Tab-separated table of C-alpha atoms and ligand atoms in Angstrom:
chain	number	residue	atom	x	y	z
A	1	UNK	CA	-34.188	18.494	-24.378
A	2	UNK	CA	-31.883	18.081	-21.338
A	3	UNK	CA	-29.717	15.040	-20.802
A	4	UNK	CA	-28.780	14.845	-17.136
A	5	UNK	CA	-26.302	12.017	-17.567
A	6	UNK	CA	-22.739	12.822	-16.607
A	7	UNK	CA	-21.990	9.991	-14.203
A	8	UNK	CA	-18.472	9.137	-13.113
A	9	UNK	CA	-16.877	6.237	-14.888
A	10	UNK	CA	-13.967	3.960	-14.053
A	11	UNK	CA	-12.491	2.064	-16.993
A	12	UNK	CA	-9.732	-0.516	-16.546
A	13	UNK	CA	-7.226	-1.725	-19.125
A	14	UNK	CA	-5.029	-4.681	-18.284
A	15	UNK	CA	-2.672	-6.841	-20.290
A	16	UNK	CA	0.942	-7.884	-20.795
A	17	UNK	CA	3.754	-5.501	-21.748
A	18	UNK	CA	3.592	-4.431	-25.377
A	19	UNK	CA	-0.096	-5.267	-25.795
A	20	UNK	CA	-0.651	-1.612	-26.667
A	21	UNK	CA	-2.459	-0.867	-23.424
A	22	UNK	CA	-0.500	2.256	-22.443
A	23	UNK	CA	-0.983	4.045	-25.748
A	24	UNK	CA	-4.592	2.917	-26.004
A	25	UNK	CA	-5.340	3.972	-22.406
A	26	UNK	CA	-3.840	7.409	-22.959
A	27	UNK	CA	-5.732	7.995	-26.190
A	28	UNK	CA	-8.959	6.667	-24.729
A	29	UNK	CA	-8.649	9.000	-21.735
A	30	UNK	CA	-7.983	11.924	-24.094
A	31	UNK	CA	-11.037	11.099	-26.215
A	32	UNK	CA	-13.230	10.803	-23.104
A	33	UNK	CA	-11.555	13.840	-21.516
A	34	UNK	CA	-10.920	12.024	-18.270
A	35	UNK	CA	-7.731	11.222	-16.343
A	36	UNK	CA	-5.287	8.478	-17.245
A	37	UNK	CA	-3.678	6.493	-14.426
A	38	UNK	CA	-0.440	4.733	-15.402
A	39	UNK	CA	0.015	2.302	-12.490
A	40	UNK	CA	3.203	0.824	-13.986
A	41	UNK	CA	4.802	4.233	-13.455
A	42	UNK	CA	4.188	3.867	-9.712
A	43	UNK	CA	5.975	0.498	-9.519
A	44	UNK	CA	8.784	1.932	-11.642
A	45	UNK	CA	9.119	4.940	-9.321
A	46	UNK	CA	9.525	2.650	-6.300
A	47	UNK	CA	12.177	0.613	-8.154
A	48	UNK	CA	14.046	3.795	-9.065
A	49	UNK	CA	13.950	4.989	-5.449
A	50	UNK	CA	15.325	1.643	-4.278
A	51	UNK	CA	18.130	1.917	-6.849
A	52	UNK	CA	18.950	5.465	-5.805
A	53	UNK	CA	19.104	4.427	-2.160
A	54	UNK	CA	21.416	1.515	-2.959
A	55	UNK	CA	18.971	-1.165	-1.803
A	56	UNK	CA	19.760	-4.834	-2.080
A	57	UNK	CA	17.047	-6.004	-4.489
A	58	UNK	CA	17.070	-9.441	-2.899
A	59	UNK	CA	16.220	-7.989	0.493
A	60	UNK	CA	12.420	-7.456	0.705
A	61	UNK	CA	12.686	-5.702	4.084
A	62	UNK	CA	14.829	-2.957	2.567
A	63	UNK	CA	12.552	-2.662	-0.459
A	64	UNK	CA	9.396	-2.436	1.658
A	65	UNK	CA	10.957	0.206	3.949
A	66	UNK	CA	11.866	2.231	0.895
A	67	UNK	CA	8.393	1.906	-0.639
A	68	UNK	CA	6.803	3.003	2.627
A	69	UNK	CA	8.847	6.213	2.646
A	70	UNK	CA	8.328	7.019	-1.047
A	71	UNK	CA	6.236	10.042	-1.951
A	72	UNK	CA	4.848	9.476	-5.430
A	73	UNK	CA	2.839	12.225	-7.117
A	74	UNK	CA	1.274	11.632	-10.500
A	75	UNK	CA	-0.070	14.153	-12.911
A	76	UNK	CA	-2.757	12.000	-14.489
A	77	UNK	CA	-3.461	14.244	-17.486
A	78	UNK	CA	-4.606	12.398	-20.603
A	79	UNK	CA	-1.657	13.413	-22.796
A	80	UNK	CA	1.328	12.298	-20.739
A	81	UNK	CA	1.957	11.086	-17.218
A	82	UNK	CA	4.275	13.283	-15.190
A	83	UNK	CA	5.798	11.480	-12.236
A	84	UNK	CA	7.303	13.120	-9.170
A	85	UNK	CA	9.288	11.019	-6.726
A	86	UNK	CA	9.947	12.748	-3.396
A	87	UNK	CA	9.385	16.002	-5.261
A	88	UNK	CA	11.827	15.142	-8.080
A	89	UNK	CA	10.690	14.885	-11.703
A	90	UNK	CA	11.433	11.271	-12.735
A	91	UNK	CA	9.106	10.824	-15.730
A	92	UNK	CA	12.024	9.923	-18.003
A	93	UNK	CA	14.295	8.227	-15.485
A	94	UNK	CA	11.680	5.540	-14.732
A	95	UNK	CA	11.701	4.404	-18.401
A	96	UNK	CA	15.316	3.165	-18.503
A	97	UNK	CA	16.202	-0.478	-19.173
A	98	UNK	CA	17.770	-0.684	-15.665
A	99	UNK	CA	14.475	0.351	-14.074
A	100	UNK	CA	12.609	-2.081	-16.380
A	101	UNK	CA	14.714	-4.897	-15.053
A	102	UNK	CA	14.568	-3.817	-11.395
A	103	UNK	CA	10.796	-3.234	-11.224
A	104	UNK	CA	9.705	-6.896	-10.978
A	105	UNK	CA	11.786	-7.194	-7.785
A	106	UNK	CA	9.498	-4.646	-6.132
A	107	UNK	CA	6.223	-5.481	-7.892
A	108	UNK	CA	6.360	-9.095	-6.708
A	109	UNK	CA	6.295	-8.107	-3.023
A	110	UNK	CA	2.715	-8.250	-1.644
A	111	UNK	CA	3.323	-5.502	0.950
A	112	UNK	CA	4.480	-3.111	-1.786
A	113	UNK	CA	1.542	-4.032	-4.003
A	114	UNK	CA	-0.780	-3.322	-1.078
A	115	UNK	CA	0.705	0.160	-0.587
A	116	UNK	CA	0.254	0.999	-4.272
A	117	UNK	CA	-3.183	-0.593	-4.593
A	118	UNK	CA	-4.400	1.663	-1.775
A	119	UNK	CA	-2.866	4.733	-3.413
A	120	UNK	CA	-4.492	3.802	-6.738
A	121	UNK	CA	-7.910	3.428	-5.102
A	122	UNK	CA	-7.476	6.784	-3.409
A	123	UNK	CA	-6.624	8.405	-6.741
A	124	UNK	CA	-9.740	6.736	-8.199
A	125	UNK	CA	-11.914	8.112	-5.396
A	126	UNK	CA	-10.425	11.609	-5.738
A	127	UNK	CA	-10.750	11.785	-9.518
A	128	UNK	CA	-14.102	10.001	-9.878
A	129	UNK	CA	-13.575	9.156	-13.540
A	130	UNK	CA	-10.440	7.649	-15.023
A	131	UNK	CA	-8.902	5.150	-17.375
A	132	UNK	CA	-6.668	3.015	-15.183
A	133	UNK	CA	-4.018	0.901	-16.847
A	134	UNK	CA	-1.891	-1.923	-15.474
A	135	UNK	CA	-2.163	-5.630	-14.886
A	136	UNK	CA	-4.459	-5.916	-11.873
A	137	UNK	CA	-6.750	-2.944	-12.331
A	138	UNK	CA	-9.938	-4.801	-13.245
A	139	UNK	CA	-9.186	-7.829	-11.065
A	140	UNK	CA	-7.854	-6.310	-7.813
A	141	UNK	CA	-7.860	-2.513	-7.697
A	142	UNK	CA	-11.232	-1.629	-9.247
A	143	UNK	CA	-13.257	-4.858	-9.288
A	144	UNK	CA	-16.464	-2.803	-9.657
A	145	UNK	CA	-15.195	-0.796	-12.654
A	146	UNK	CA	-17.827	0.261	-15.179
A	147	UNK	CA	-15.925	-1.225	-18.123
A	148	UNK	CA	-12.986	-3.637	-18.102
A	149	UNK	CA	-10.758	-4.480	-21.046
A	150	UNK	CA	-7.905	-6.947	-21.409
A	151	UNK	CA	-5.541	-6.399	-24.344
A	152	UNK	CA	-3.097	-8.988	-25.654
A	153	UNK	CA	-0.907	-9.560	-28.738
A	154	UNK	CA	1.620	-12.101	-30.014
A	155	UNK	CA	5.076	-11.894	-28.418
A	156	UNK	CA	7.057	-10.721	-31.530
A	157	UNK	CA	4.501	-7.976	-32.141
A	158	UNK	CA	4.628	-6.875	-28.517
A	159	UNK	CA	8.439	-6.799	-28.623
A	160	UNK	CA	8.370	-4.735	-31.811
A	161	UNK	CA	6.001	-2.177	-30.256
A	162	UNK	CA	7.951	-1.998	-27.017
A	163	UNK	CA	11.228	-1.588	-28.910
A	164	UNK	CA	9.887	1.392	-30.878
A	165	UNK	CA	8.395	2.894	-27.709
A	166	UNK	CA	11.782	2.668	-25.984
A	167	UNK	CA	13.607	4.180	-28.968
A	168	UNK	CA	11.160	7.077	-28.850
A	169	UNK	CA	11.930	7.461	-25.136
A	170	UNK	CA	15.631	7.674	-26.047
A	171	UNK	CA	16.535	4.306	-24.488
A	172	UNK	CA	19.560	2.609	-26.063
A	173	UNK	CA	18.480	-0.996	-26.678
A	174	UNK	CA	18.011	-3.676	-29.340
A	175	UNK	CA	14.959	-5.582	-30.546
A	176	UNK	CA	16.546	-8.824	-29.283
A	177	UNK	CA	17.085	-7.401	-25.772
A	178	UNK	CA	13.480	-6.227	-25.606
A	179	UNK	CA	12.205	-9.602	-26.863
A	180	UNK	CA	14.217	-11.385	-24.176
A	181	UNK	CA	13.009	-8.964	-21.485
A	182	UNK	CA	9.370	-9.574	-22.469
A	183	UNK	CA	9.887	-13.323	-22.569
A	184	UNK	CA	11.177	-13.177	-18.978
A	185	UNK	CA	8.293	-10.931	-17.943
A	186	UNK	CA	5.800	-13.329	-19.497
A	187	UNK	CA	7.439	-16.068	-17.410
A	188	UNK	CA	7.106	-13.914	-14.299
A	189	UNK	CA	3.432	-13.390	-15.089
A	190	UNK	CA	2.871	-17.086	-14.541
A	191	UNK	CA	4.171	-16.928	-10.964
A	192	UNK	CA	1.764	-16.736	-8.071
A	193	UNK	CA	2.989	-13.299	-6.977
A	194	UNK	CA	1.407	-10.548	-9.004
A	195	UNK	CA	-0.296	-12.888	-11.436
A	196	UNK	CA	-1.597	-11.332	-14.629
A	197	UNK	CA	-5.296	-12.110	-14.311
A	198	UNK	CA	-7.986	-11.671	-16.913
A	199	UNK	CA	-10.939	-10.225	-14.978
A	200	UNK	CA	-13.961	-12.472	-15.419
A	201	UNK	CA	-16.137	-9.830	-16.999
A	202	UNK	CA	-13.424	-8.144	-19.085
A	203	UNK	CA	-13.689	-7.765	-22.829
A	204	UNK	CA	-10.609	-9.395	-24.355
A	205	UNK	CA	-9.047	-7.933	-27.487
A	206	UNK	CA	-6.104	-9.365	-29.417
A	207	UNK	CA	-4.364	-6.341	-30.910
A	208	UNK	CA	-1.741	-8.171	-33.038
A	209	UNK	CA	-3.354	-7.150	-36.316
A	210	UNK	CA	-5.021	-3.949	-35.162
A	211	UNK	CA	-3.639	-0.441	-35.055
A	212	UNK	CA	-4.065	1.858	-32.075
A	213	UNK	CA	-6.982	3.873	-33.457
A	214	UNK	CA	-8.871	0.706	-34.365
A	215	UNK	CA	-8.528	-0.514	-30.771
A	216	UNK	CA	-9.481	2.877	-29.305
A	217	UNK	CA	-12.565	2.979	-31.556
A	218	UNK	CA	-13.613	-0.508	-30.426
A	219	UNK	CA	-13.310	0.490	-26.772
A	220	UNK	CA	-15.170	3.758	-27.285
A	221	UNK	CA	-17.997	1.941	-29.017
A	222	UNK	CA	-18.362	-0.436	-26.090
A	223	UNK	CA	-18.204	2.397	-23.543
A	224	UNK	CA	-20.826	4.341	-25.491
A	225	UNK	CA	-23.040	1.260	-25.579
A	226	UNK	CA	-22.790	0.906	-21.797
A	227	UNK	CA	-23.397	4.601	-21.251
A	228	UNK	CA	-26.545	4.500	-23.331
A	229	UNK	CA	-27.835	1.592	-21.252
A	230	UNK	CA	-27.062	3.467	-18.020
A	231	UNK	CA	-28.355	6.804	-19.312
A	232	UNK	CA	-31.437	7.950	-17.410
A	233	UNK	CA	-34.471	8.939	-19.475
A	234	UNK	CA	-33.957	12.379	-21.017
A	235	UNK	CA	-36.295	15.157	-19.952
A	236	UNK	CA	-37.936	17.681	-22.271
B	301	LIG	O1	3.365	-1.325	-17.626
B	301	LIG	P1	4.811	-1.055	-17.241
B	301	LIG	O2	5.817	-1.681	-18.153
B	301	LIG	O3	5.105	0.391	-17.025
B	301	LIG	O4	5.005	-1.779	-15.825
B	301	LIG	C1	6.217	-1.718	-15.118
B	301	LIG	C2	6.358	-2.920	-14.211
B	301	LIG	O5	5.415	-2.888	-13.144
B	301	LIG	C3	6.205	-4.270	-14.879
B	301	LIG	O6	7.209	-5.118	-14.349
B	301	LIG	C4	4.836	-4.747	-14.460
B	301	LIG	C5	4.632	-4.076	-13.113
B	301	LIG	N1	3.253	-3.680	-12.832
B	301	LIG	C6	2.561	-4.377	-11.874
B	301	LIG	O7	3.085	-5.344	-11.319
B	301	LIG	N2	1.285	-3.994	-11.575
B	301	LIG	C7	0.707	-2.947	-12.186
B	301	LIG	N3	-0.539	-2.577	-11.858
B	301	LIG	C8	1.410	-2.228	-13.177
B	301	LIG	C9	2.697	-2.620	-13.476
């Protein structure tokens, strides 16, 4: 019996910081053996470049000029994202608290979003199949994605996860600082620039009381279900 089904598949994962989406997206991509696109890393890389070039973060013209010149290269392997900025390895540097705080200044500028949205679509076209993670992937970047998920969790739980993630990354911070940072980011999410949208046809999952493998299993089950619907009749 021959199954001819091996179609390309775009899966989007959106949600607020600390919802578990990065870890889930990475593990999901690894299980499916397809690429993982960390779009937050791209916004972080632009913020880092602006910092390194001494930009005034309240001057959009400077920020846009910097974003236009940036050369971002991502290694979208399922185990860890490697980020090159103008040829420089910045995978760790983009995870600092300073970059965390600077990134919203660039991600709220429509012209910068447009530059990165186009790059993300190009990566999608080049790779064919991927798990793309961010906050606008199912709503703006890949509206025709094959499966869309939106993860959320209560604020204290999200802060706890983010805090442990940052400790693992070697960032010197406190739970209280992370909680405050997320509270501000949640506030920013309500603004009209870069709104955090739940795509209409996304499956919403509250991960507060779930562990990572439980969430990954739920997503895989849904993806399998969709694949079996799409699967052409097998030939003998
Ligand atoms: O997911 P993250 O923490 O790495 O995201 C970093 C920042 O970039 C955060 O401020 C949200 C923003 N972001 C965005 O505006 N759009 C995306 N697609 C991904 C991230």
